[in-house]
């Protein structure tokens, strides 16, 4: 009996008919199947024997399957359960094809995604750097479960959680890797993920500028594993990495085509900027985006002031502010010349470090110079 025939035989007589028939009526079948295993099925041993005898499935025989940031121990039994679950969901031939396509390839395509709060396109949009902006419905072309979760949460949630209306997504090529242990691919910096996030943030920055004062607020990012990748373990892929985010103010839920086209035009120029220049501009854009939020009016005022200062103040003007502040602090707090000298140097250095964090997005560690030590006289 062939692999396809054996799977069909098992599916025709599942080991949990009462529960399964109920699940088909009331639940998402694919979700329900994740909690079930088929070891008590008639034909299970035959299925395991077929998989064990075929050399192309040896990579799943007690090996570590490396996907995204994780590696998961898988067995032939895991493959059998996956095949049966997937066959029930999309058909036997399609499930076998997914597994065989994966086995015959050296690379797989994952997606780095970032969630957007409350806003999105009416359909989808692809930017010139390859980043896609997908509405809830269009997410399903990558991962059906994520699309269903987004749609259902927007309808049934009764708690005040941020509403995820769309996602940024960028495809990333990764090596298909199965190993005996974790030695390979362990503790390796994922350059593809970092590069993908940089491209997505470039798009976000340009979209902030194109939308005027309406803002673009994102919440979290991760690898998403497409439906055509056989993650045969019971794991669900990489965990979410959360950002520090603002809640958006009440605006239209849709990003217009004009705003998208304008952002794409800006993107072509933005990506050509020197890295340090872009980093400095990004801080200004982030502060502008913080102003375009529903946060407290005081915090919004601080954000817009910082944005204006970072754009229009020159470095020497910031240095004058630091010197004035340090001089006044030293005179007020120091009793002797030596105390004032130390206070002057400390306050000036502290201001410069924090100013760098606010205006340039990085910490600049400095040591008081001899000139600073003399400045409090």
mmCIF file of C-alpha atoms in Angstrom:
data_model
loop_
_atom_site.group_PDB
_atom_site.id
_atom_site.type_symbol
_atom_site.label_atom_id
_atom_site.label_comp_id
_atom_site.label_asym_id
_atom_site.label_seq_id
_atom_site.Cartn_x
_atom_site.Cartn_y
_atom_site.Cartn_z
ATOM 1 C CA UNK A 1 0.000 0.000 0.000
ATOM 2 C CA UNK A 2 1.344 3.473 -0.921
ATOM 3 C CA UNK A 3 1.854 6.394 1.453
ATOM 4 C CA UNK A 4 -1.206 8.180 0.044
ATOM 5 C CA UNK A 5 -3.421 5.096 0.356
ATOM 6 C CA UNK A 6 -2.278 4.435 3.925
ATOM 7 C CA UNK A 7 -3.060 8.002 5.002
ATOM 8 C CA UNK A 8 -6.511 7.832 3.415
ATOM 9 C CA UNK A 9 -7.174 4.539 5.193
ATOM 10 C CA UNK A 10 -6.349 6.088 8.581
ATOM 11 C CA UNK A 11 -8.380 9.243 7.905
ATOM 12 C CA UNK A 12 -11.424 7.152 7.032
ATOM 13 C CA UNK A 13 -11.337 5.578 10.485
ATOM 14 C CA UNK A 14 -9.903 8.115 12.985
ATOM 15 C CA UNK A 15 -9.312 6.957 16.576
ATOM 16 C CA UNK A 16 -11.447 9.766 18.004
ATOM 17 C CA UNK A 17 -14.651 9.917 15.909
ATOM 18 C CA UNK A 18 -17.076 11.308 18.535
ATOM 19 C CA UNK A 19 -14.820 14.191 19.552
ATOM 20 C CA UNK A 20 -13.698 14.873 16.002
ATOM 21 C CA UNK A 21 -17.221 15.067 14.571
ATOM 22 C CA UNK A 22 -18.120 17.643 17.234
ATOM 23 C CA UNK A 23 -14.938 19.622 16.565
ATOM 24 C CA UNK A 24 -15.713 19.788 12.848
ATOM 25 C CA UNK A 25 -19.035 21.463 13.596
ATOM 26 C CA UNK A 26 -17.981 24.005 16.188
ATOM 27 C CA UNK A 27 -14.243 24.611 16.040
ATOM 28 C CA UNK A 28 -11.439 25.491 13.689
ATOM 29 C CA UNK A 29 -10.481 21.966 12.617
ATOM 30 C CA UNK A 30 -6.784 22.674 12.120
ATOM 31 C CA UNK A 31 -6.546 24.154 15.612
ATOM 32 C CA UNK A 32 -8.386 21.227 17.174
ATOM 33 C CA UNK A 33 -6.218 18.683 15.345
ATOM 34 C CA UNK A 34 -3.073 20.127 16.928
ATOM 35 C CA UNK A 35 -4.103 18.592 20.249
ATOM 36 C CA UNK A 36 -4.771 15.120 18.830
ATOM 37 C CA UNK A 37 -2.419 12.281 17.928
ATOM 38 C CA UNK A 38 -3.144 9.272 15.749
ATOM 39 C CA UNK A 39 -1.078 6.481 17.352
ATOM 40 C CA UNK A 40 -4.170 4.347 18.040
ATOM 41 C CA UNK A 41 -5.322 4.491 14.437
ATOM 42 C CA UNK A 42 -5.714 1.333 12.380
ATOM 43 C CA UNK A 43 -2.831 1.516 9.942
ATOM 44 C CA UNK A 44 -0.558 3.589 12.180
ATOM 45 C CA UNK A 45 2.190 0.957 12.293
ATOM 46 C CA UNK A 46 1.982 0.585 8.529
ATOM 47 C CA UNK A 47 2.398 4.340 8.072
ATOM 48 C CA UNK A 48 5.452 4.421 10.366
ATOM 49 C CA UNK A 49 6.999 1.524 8.436
ATOM 50 C CA UNK A 50 6.547 3.316 5.082
ATOM 51 C CA UNK A 51 8.157 6.498 6.407
ATOM 52 C CA UNK A 52 11.055 4.577 7.996
ATOM 53 C CA UNK A 53 11.812 2.705 4.785
ATOM 54 C CA UNK A 54 11.968 5.863 2.623
ATOM 55 C CA UNK A 55 15.420 7.490 2.693
ATOM 56 C CA UNK A 56 14.081 10.996 2.047
ATOM 57 C CA UNK A 57 12.450 11.055 5.489
ATOM 58 C CA UNK A 58 15.622 10.092 7.384
ATOM 59 C CA UNK A 59 16.326 13.756 8.186
ATOM 60 C CA UNK A 60 13.304 13.619 10.542
ATOM 61 C CA UNK A 61 14.467 10.492 12.385
ATOM 62 C CA UNK A 62 15.319 11.814 15.861
ATOM 63 C CA UNK A 63 16.942 14.985 14.472
ATOM 64 C CA UNK A 64 16.893 18.662 15.430
ATOM 65 C CA UNK A 65 14.881 20.683 12.911
ATOM 66 C CA UNK A 66 16.206 24.275 12.855
ATOM 67 C CA UNK A 67 13.543 26.851 12.054
ATOM 68 C CA UNK A 68 13.606 30.568 12.870
ATOM 69 C CA UNK A 69 15.275 31.106 16.274
ATOM 70 C CA UNK A 70 14.562 27.589 17.482
ATOM 71 C CA UNK A 71 15.537 23.974 17.001
ATOM 72 C CA UNK A 72 13.065 21.206 17.755
ATOM 73 C CA UNK A 73 13.658 17.493 18.214
ATOM 74 C CA UNK A 74 11.514 15.597 15.701
ATOM 75 C CA UNK A 75 10.842 11.946 15.036
ATOM 76 C CA UNK A 76 9.204 9.835 12.354
ATOM 77 C CA UNK A 77 6.145 9.694 14.615
ATOM 78 C CA UNK A 78 5.994 13.508 14.530
ATOM 79 C CA UNK A 79 6.088 13.383 10.730
ATOM 80 C CA UNK A 80 3.253 10.853 10.674
ATOM 81 C CA UNK A 81 1.066 12.989 12.950
ATOM 82 C CA UNK A 82 1.840 16.100 10.900
ATOM 83 C CA UNK A 83 0.973 14.335 7.644
ATOM 84 C CA UNK A 84 -2.372 13.173 9.016
ATOM 85 C CA UNK A 85 -3.276 16.588 10.455
ATOM 86 C CA UNK A 86 -2.247 18.397 7.283
ATOM 87 C CA UNK A 87 -4.012 15.879 5.046
ATOM 88 C CA UNK A 88 -7.235 16.437 6.939
ATOM 89 C CA UNK A 89 -6.794 20.182 6.498
ATOM 90 C CA UNK A 90 -5.697 20.503 2.827
ATOM 91 C CA UNK A 91 -5.919 17.025 1.318
ATOM 92 C CA UNK A 92 -3.578 14.040 1.230
ATOM 93 C CA UNK A 93 -1.811 14.841 -2.051
ATOM 94 C CA UNK A 94 -1.177 18.467 -1.036
ATOM 95 C CA UNK A 95 0.220 17.454 2.369
ATOM 96 C CA UNK A 96 2.615 14.912 0.824
ATOM 97 C CA UNK A 97 3.686 17.502 -1.788
ATOM 98 C CA UNK A 98 4.541 20.058 0.919
ATOM 99 C CA UNK A 99 6.709 17.509 2.704
ATOM 100 C CA UNK A 100 8.418 16.311 -0.490
ATOM 101 C CA UNK A 101 9.052 19.874 -1.753
ATOM 102 C CA UNK A 102 10.695 20.691 1.581
ATOM 103 C CA UNK A 103 12.852 17.544 1.395
ATOM 104 C CA UNK A 104 14.050 18.327 -2.117
ATOM 105 C CA UNK A 105 15.033 21.926 -1.303
ATOM 106 C CA UNK A 106 18.129 23.433 0.302
ATOM 107 C CA UNK A 107 16.408 26.666 1.355
ATOM 108 C CA UNK A 108 13.061 27.657 2.806
ATOM 109 C CA UNK A 109 11.305 31.010 2.896
ATOM 110 C CA UNK A 110 10.254 32.399 6.271
ATOM 111 C CA UNK A 111 8.727 35.822 6.921
ATOM 112 C CA UNK A 112 9.806 38.490 9.359
ATOM 113 C CA UNK A 113 6.631 40.303 10.378
ATOM 114 C CA UNK A 114 5.752 43.364 12.440
ATOM 115 C CA UNK A 115 2.223 44.131 13.645
ATOM 116 C CA UNK A 116 0.485 47.489 13.094
ATOM 117 C CA UNK A 117 -2.051 48.821 15.568
ATOM 118 C CA UNK A 118 -5.482 49.982 14.320
ATOM 119 C CA UNK A 119 -4.489 50.890 10.754
ATOM 120 C CA UNK A 120 -3.772 49.068 7.525
ATOM 121 C CA UNK A 121 -4.286 49.044 3.745
ATOM 122 C CA UNK A 122 -7.611 48.027 2.235
ATOM 123 C CA UNK A 123 -5.827 45.175 0.488
ATOM 124 C CA UNK A 124 -2.025 44.856 0.226
ATOM 125 C CA UNK A 125 0.950 46.908 -0.903
ATOM 126 C CA UNK A 126 4.517 45.959 -1.840
ATOM 127 C CA UNK A 127 7.264 48.568 -1.315
ATOM 128 C CA UNK A 128 10.331 48.868 -3.511
ATOM 129 C CA UNK A 129 12.586 47.208 -0.885
ATOM 130 C CA UNK A 130 10.399 44.083 -0.843
ATOM 131 C CA UNK A 131 8.455 44.788 2.360
ATOM 132 C CA UNK A 132 4.763 43.889 2.064
ATOM 133 C CA UNK A 133 1.955 45.594 3.967
ATOM 134 C CA UNK A 134 -0.885 43.092 4.363
ATOM 135 C CA UNK A 135 -4.422 43.557 5.630
ATOM 136 C CA UNK A 136 -5.904 40.944 7.970
ATOM 137 C CA UNK A 137 -7.452 39.027 5.060
ATOM 138 C CA UNK A 138 -4.229 38.976 3.039
ATOM 139 C CA UNK A 139 -2.165 37.585 5.941
ATOM 140 C CA UNK A 140 -3.762 34.241 5.117
ATOM 141 C CA UNK A 141 -1.612 33.835 2.015
ATOM 142 C CA UNK A 142 1.363 33.362 4.384
ATOM 143 C CA UNK A 143 -0.196 31.759 7.450
ATOM 144 C CA UNK A 144 -3.891 30.946 7.714
ATOM 145 C CA UNK A 145 -3.889 30.561 11.481
ATOM 146 C CA UNK A 146 -2.423 34.026 12.059
ATOM 147 C CA UNK A 147 -4.975 35.531 9.687
ATOM 148 C CA UNK A 148 -7.841 33.791 11.531
ATOM 149 C CA UNK A 149 -6.494 34.890 14.916
ATOM 150 C CA UNK A 150 -6.316 38.519 13.778
ATOM 151 C CA UNK A 151 -9.832 38.455 12.344
ATOM 152 C CA UNK A 152 -11.376 36.668 15.327
ATOM 153 C CA UNK A 153 -9.650 38.871 17.912
ATOM 154 C CA UNK A 154 -10.962 41.977 16.182
ATOM 155 C CA UNK A 155 -14.510 40.599 16.495
ATOM 156 C CA UNK A 156 -14.713 38.711 19.777
ATOM 157 C CA UNK A 157 -12.205 40.399 22.113
ATOM 158 C CA UNK A 158 -13.873 41.917 25.189
ATOM 159 C CA UNK A 159 -10.675 43.222 26.784
ATOM 160 C CA UNK A 160 -8.955 46.555 25.999
ATOM 161 C CA UNK A 161 -6.049 45.148 23.986
ATOM 162 C CA UNK A 162 -4.493 46.931 20.990
ATOM 163 C CA UNK A 163 -6.268 45.963 17.782
ATOM 164 C CA UNK A 164 -3.857 44.521 15.199
ATOM 165 C CA UNK A 165 -5.238 45.584 11.814
ATOM 166 C CA UNK A 166 -2.353 44.650 9.498
ATOM 167 C CA UNK A 167 1.256 43.498 9.345
ATOM 168 C CA UNK A 168 4.497 44.368 7.637
ATOM 169 C CA UNK A 169 6.049 41.209 6.157
ATOM 170 C CA UNK A 170 9.360 40.515 4.443
ATOM 171 C CA UNK A 171 10.359 37.096 3.031
ATOM 172 C CA UNK A 172 13.747 35.782 4.180
ATOM 173 C CA UNK A 173 15.650 32.823 2.728
ATOM 174 C CA UNK A 174 17.000 30.387 5.322
ATOM 175 C CA UNK A 175 19.022 27.209 5.026
ATOM 176 C CA UNK A 176 17.098 23.992 5.640
ATOM 177 C CA UNK A 177 19.003 22.406 8.472
ATOM 178 C CA UNK A 178 18.574 19.137 10.385
ATOM 179 C CA UNK A 179 21.277 18.095 12.842
ATOM 180 C CA UNK A 180 21.900 15.427 15.466
ATOM 181 C CA UNK A 181 22.308 18.040 18.199
ATOM 182 C CA UNK A 182 22.329 21.784 18.857
ATOM 183 C CA UNK A 183 26.012 22.407 18.187
ATOM 184 C CA UNK A 184 25.413 23.835 14.747
ATOM 185 C CA UNK A 185 23.356 27.029 14.420
ATOM 186 C CA UNK A 186 23.409 27.566 18.201
ATOM 187 C CA UNK A 187 24.007 31.071 19.588
ATOM 188 C CA UNK A 188 24.434 32.514 16.095
ATOM 189 C CA UNK A 189 23.398 36.110 15.431
ATOM 190 C CA UNK A 190 20.628 36.048 12.848
ATOM 191 C CA UNK A 191 21.816 38.654 10.347
ATOM 192 C CA UNK A 192 18.888 38.007 8.015
ATOM 193 C CA UNK A 193 16.419 38.851 10.769
ATOM 194 C CA UNK A 194 18.255 42.066 11.719
ATOM 195 C CA UNK A 195 18.478 43.115 8.074
ATOM 196 C CA UNK A 196 14.771 42.420 7.539
ATOM 197 C CA UNK A 197 13.823 44.470 10.609
ATOM 198 C CA UNK A 198 15.935 47.365 9.341
ATOM 199 C CA UNK A 199 14.062 47.332 6.015
ATOM 200 C CA UNK A 200 10.696 47.167 7.776
ATOM 201 C CA UNK A 201 11.641 50.077 10.051
ATOM 202 C CA UNK A 202 12.743 52.077 6.983
ATOM 203 C CA UNK A 203 9.262 51.607 5.543
ATOM 204 C CA UNK A 204 7.641 52.510 8.866
ATOM 205 C CA UNK A 205 9.693 55.733 9.118
ATOM 206 C CA UNK A 206 8.702 56.826 5.626
ATOM 207 C CA UNK A 207 5.060 55.957 6.261
ATOM 208 C CA UNK A 208 5.106 58.119 9.413
ATOM 209 C CA UNK A 209 6.281 61.048 7.293
ATOM 210 C CA UNK A 210 3.779 60.431 4.505
ATOM 211 C CA UNK A 211 0.804 60.318 6.903
ATOM 212 C CA UNK A 212 1.310 63.801 8.324
ATOM 213 C CA UNK A 213 0.231 63.849 11.959
ATOM 214 C CA UNK A 214 -1.726 60.576 12.029
ATOM 215 C CA UNK A 215 1.119 58.289 13.119
ATOM 216 C CA UNK A 216 2.073 54.646 12.472
ATOM 217 C CA UNK A 217 2.252 52.536 15.627
ATOM 218 C CA UNK A 218 3.655 49.020 15.731
ATOM 219 C CA UNK A 219 3.574 46.539 18.589
ATOM 220 C CA UNK A 220 5.700 43.402 18.087
ATOM 221 C CA UNK A 221 7.744 41.414 15.586
ATOM 222 C CA UNK A 222 8.765 37.798 14.986
ATOM 223 C CA UNK A 223 9.448 35.117 12.403
ATOM 224 C CA UNK A 224 6.259 33.589 11.025
ATOM 225 C CA UNK A 225 6.446 30.130 9.500
ATOM 226 C CA UNK A 226 4.394 29.857 6.282
ATOM 227 C CA UNK A 227 1.862 27.077 5.849
ATOM 228 C CA UNK A 228 4.026 25.410 3.196
ATOM 229 C CA UNK A 229 6.820 24.687 5.700
ATOM 230 C CA UNK A 230 6.397 21.364 7.549
ATOM 231 C CA UNK A 231 7.056 22.310 11.162
ATOM 232 C CA UNK A 232 6.461 18.737 12.202
ATOM 233 C CA UNK A 233 7.083 19.224 15.928
ATOM 234 C CA UNK A 234 4.335 20.530 18.211
ATOM 235 C CA UNK A 235 6.163 23.880 18.526
ATOM 236 C CA UNK A 236 4.720 27.037 16.974
ATOM 237 C CA UNK A 237 7.869 28.834 15.829
ATOM 238 C CA UNK A 238 9.580 31.882 17.302
ATOM 239 C CA UNK A 239 8.183 33.974 20.166
ATOM 240 C CA UNK A 240 7.033 37.573 19.812
ATOM 241 C CA UNK A 241 9.499 40.377 20.549
ATOM 242 C CA UNK A 242 7.608 43.385 21.883
ATOM 243 C CA UNK A 243 8.488 46.999 21.195
ATOM 244 C CA UNK A 244 7.903 50.034 23.361
ATOM 245 C CA UNK A 245 4.771 51.310 21.678
ATOM 246 C CA UNK A 246 2.246 54.130 21.857
ATOM 247 C CA UNK A 247 -1.470 53.668 21.329
ATOM 248 C CA UNK A 248 -2.718 55.530 18.260
ATOM 249 C CA UNK A 249 -5.183 58.369 18.438
ATOM 250 C CA UNK A 250 -8.504 58.060 16.678
ATOM 251 C CA UNK A 251 -7.892 58.252 12.926
ATOM 252 C CA UNK A 252 -9.128 56.540 9.798
ATOM 253 C CA UNK A 253 -8.377 52.790 9.952
ATOM 254 C CA UNK A 254 -7.178 52.794 6.358
ATOM 255 C CA UNK A 255 -3.849 53.939 4.921
ATOM 256 C CA UNK A 256 -4.622 55.523 1.572
ATOM 257 C CA UNK A 257 -2.929 54.570 -1.693
ATOM 258 C CA UNK A 258 -1.615 58.135 -1.943
ATOM 259 C CA UNK A 259 0.091 57.804 1.467
ATOM 260 C CA UNK A 260 1.571 54.448 0.471
ATOM 261 C CA UNK A 261 2.893 55.768 -2.844
ATOM 262 C CA UNK A 262 4.352 58.832 -1.119
ATOM 263 C CA UNK A 263 6.067 56.632 1.491
ATOM 264 C CA UNK A 264 7.533 54.463 -1.262
ATOM 265 C CA UNK A 265 8.893 57.568 -3.008
ATOM 266 C CA UNK A 266 10.542 58.717 0.241
ATOM 267 C CA UNK A 267 11.876 55.210 0.863
ATOM 268 C CA UNK A 268 14.029 55.267 -2.264
ATOM 269 C CA UNK A 269 15.844 58.358 -0.946
ATOM 270 C CA UNK A 270 15.829 57.301 2.712
ATOM 271 C CA UNK A 271 17.644 54.043 2.054
ATOM 272 C CA UNK A 272 20.430 55.925 0.263
ATOM 273 C CA UNK A 273 21.313 57.947 3.367
ATOM 274 C CA UNK A 274 24.481 57.364 5.349
ATOM 275 C CA UNK A 275 23.799 55.025 8.278
ATOM 276 C CA UNK A 276 24.651 57.636 10.957
ATOM 277 C CA UNK A 277 22.494 60.255 9.260
ATOM 278 C CA UNK A 278 19.593 57.817 9.010
ATOM 279 C CA UNK A 279 19.981 56.871 12.691
ATOM 280 C CA UNK A 280 19.794 60.536 13.687
ATOM 281 C CA UNK A 281 16.747 61.167 11.483
ATOM 282 C CA UNK A 282 15.042 58.049 12.838
ATOM 283 C CA UNK A 283 15.137 59.478 16.367
ATOM 284 C CA UNK A 284 13.352 62.607 15.123
ATOM 285 C CA UNK A 285 10.746 60.499 13.296
ATOM 286 C CA UNK A 286 10.160 58.320 16.367
ATOM 287 C CA UNK A 287 9.568 61.434 18.486
ATOM 288 C CA UNK A 288 7.198 62.827 15.858
ATOM 289 C CA UNK A 289 5.352 59.498 15.871
ATOM 290 C CA UNK A 290 5.150 59.659 19.676
ATOM 291 C CA UNK A 291 3.503 63.068 19.344
ATOM 292 C CA UNK A 292 0.995 61.530 16.890
ATOM 293 C CA UNK A 293 -0.459 59.214 19.523
ATOM 294 C CA UNK A 294 -3.084 59.098 22.260
ATOM 295 C CA UNK A 295 -0.525 59.458 25.063
ATOM 296 C CA UNK A 296 -0.810 62.189 27.729
ATOM 297 C CA UNK A 297 -0.560 65.751 26.451
ATOM 298 C CA UNK A 298 2.578 66.363 28.544
ATOM 299 C CA UNK A 299 4.345 63.383 27.018
ATOM 300 C CA UNK A 300 3.253 64.454 23.534
ATOM 301 C CA UNK A 301 4.619 67.949 24.203
ATOM 302 C CA UNK A 302 7.963 66.479 25.301
ATOM 303 C CA UNK A 303 8.090 64.328 22.168
ATOM 304 C CA UNK A 304 7.441 67.179 19.749
ATOM 305 C CA UNK A 305 9.948 69.454 21.538
ATOM 306 C CA UNK A 306 12.623 66.752 21.325
ATOM 307 C CA UNK A 307 11.781 66.234 17.653
ATOM 308 C CA UNK A 308 12.187 69.952 16.906
ATOM 309 C CA UNK A 309 15.448 70.204 18.870
ATOM 310 C CA UNK A 310 16.972 67.166 17.192
ATOM 311 C CA UNK A 311 16.147 68.575 13.755
ATOM 312 C CA UNK A 312 17.033 72.234 14.178
ATOM 313 C CA UNK A 313 19.678 72.478 16.936
ATOM 314 C CA UNK A 314 23.319 72.209 15.881
ATOM 315 C CA UNK A 315 25.878 70.355 18.009
ATOM 316 C CA UNK A 316 27.615 73.558 19.150
ATOM 317 C CA UNK A 317 24.274 74.993 20.285
ATOM 318 C CA UNK A 318 23.620 71.887 22.366
ATOM 319 C CA UNK A 319 27.100 72.267 23.871
ATOM 320 C CA UNK A 320 26.272 75.831 24.936
ATOM 321 C CA UNK A 321 23.153 74.592 26.737
ATOM 322 C CA UNK A 322 25.237 71.930 28.501
ATOM 323 C CA UNK A 323 27.852 74.476 29.552
ATOM 324 C CA UNK A 324 25.257 76.928 30.912
ATOM 325 C CA UNK A 325 23.490 74.181 32.856
ATOM 326 C CA UNK A 326 26.744 72.818 34.306
ATOM 327 C CA UNK A 327 27.951 76.297 35.295
ATOM 328 C CA UNK A 328 24.751 77.152 37.153
ATOM 329 C CA UNK A 329 24.644 73.767 38.920
ATOM 330 C CA UNK A 330 28.269 74.070 40.067
ATOM 331 C CA UNK A 331 27.784 77.564 41.447
ATOM 332 C CA UNK A 332 24.606 76.589 43.279
ATOM 333 C CA UNK A 333 25.802 73.279 44.738
ATOM 334 C CA UNK A 334 29.572 73.637 45.176
ATOM 335 C CA UNK A 335 31.085 75.280 48.241
ATOM 336 C CA UNK A 336 34.729 75.240 47.210
ATOM 337 C CA UNK A 337 36.464 75.662 43.886
ATOM 338 C CA UNK A 338 37.356 71.959 43.762
ATOM 339 C CA UNK A 339 33.742 70.932 44.429
ATOM 340 C CA UNK A 340 32.454 73.290 41.754
ATOM 341 C CA UNK A 341 35.005 71.986 39.278
ATOM 342 C CA UNK A 342 33.880 68.382 39.824
ATOM 343 C CA UNK A 343 30.181 69.276 39.702
ATOM 344 C CA UNK A 344 30.666 71.274 36.490
ATOM 345 C CA UNK A 345 32.409 68.361 34.763
ATOM 346 C CA UNK A 346 29.885 65.799 36.038
ATOM 347 C CA UNK A 347 26.759 67.761 35.043
ATOM 348 C CA UNK A 348 28.114 68.655 31.604
ATOM 349 C CA UNK A 349 29.112 65.060 30.922
ATOM 350 C CA UNK A 350 25.719 63.822 32.149
ATOM 351 C CA UNK A 351 23.861 66.276 29.920
ATOM 352 C CA UNK A 352 25.910 65.334 26.861
ATOM 353 C CA UNK A 353 25.299 61.607 27.418
ATOM 354 C CA UNK A 354 21.541 62.002 27.874
ATOM 355 C CA UNK A 355 21.323 64.514 25.014
ATOM 356 C CA UNK A 356 22.956 61.963 22.731
ATOM 357 C CA UNK A 357 20.400 59.356 23.812
ATOM 358 C CA UNK A 358 17.494 61.737 23.176
ATOM 359 C CA UNK A 359 18.625 63.280 19.889
ATOM 360 C CA UNK A 360 20.736 60.542 18.299
ATOM 361 C CA UNK A 361 19.300 57.344 19.756
ATOM 362 C CA UNK A 362 22.550 56.147 21.339
ATOM 363 C CA UNK A 363 24.547 56.689 24.528
ATOM 364 C CA UNK A 364 27.737 58.698 24.125
ATOM 365 C CA UNK A 365 30.075 57.994 27.039
ATOM 366 C CA UNK A 366 32.517 60.840 27.681
ATOM 367 C CA UNK A 367 35.145 61.647 30.267
ATOM 368 C CA UNK A 368 35.425 65.175 31.590
ATOM 369 C CA UNK A 369 38.116 67.015 29.647
ATOM 370 C CA UNK A 370 40.732 69.295 31.300
ATOM 371 C CA UNK A 371 38.899 72.213 29.733
ATOM 372 C CA UNK A 372 35.642 71.149 31.488
ATOM 373 C CA UNK A 373 37.545 70.929 34.771
ATOM 374 C CA UNK A 374 38.527 74.579 34.351
ATOM 375 C CA UNK A 375 35.096 75.708 33.196
ATOM 376 C CA UNK A 376 33.602 76.408 36.628
ATOM 377 C CA UNK A 377 36.025 79.153 37.576
#
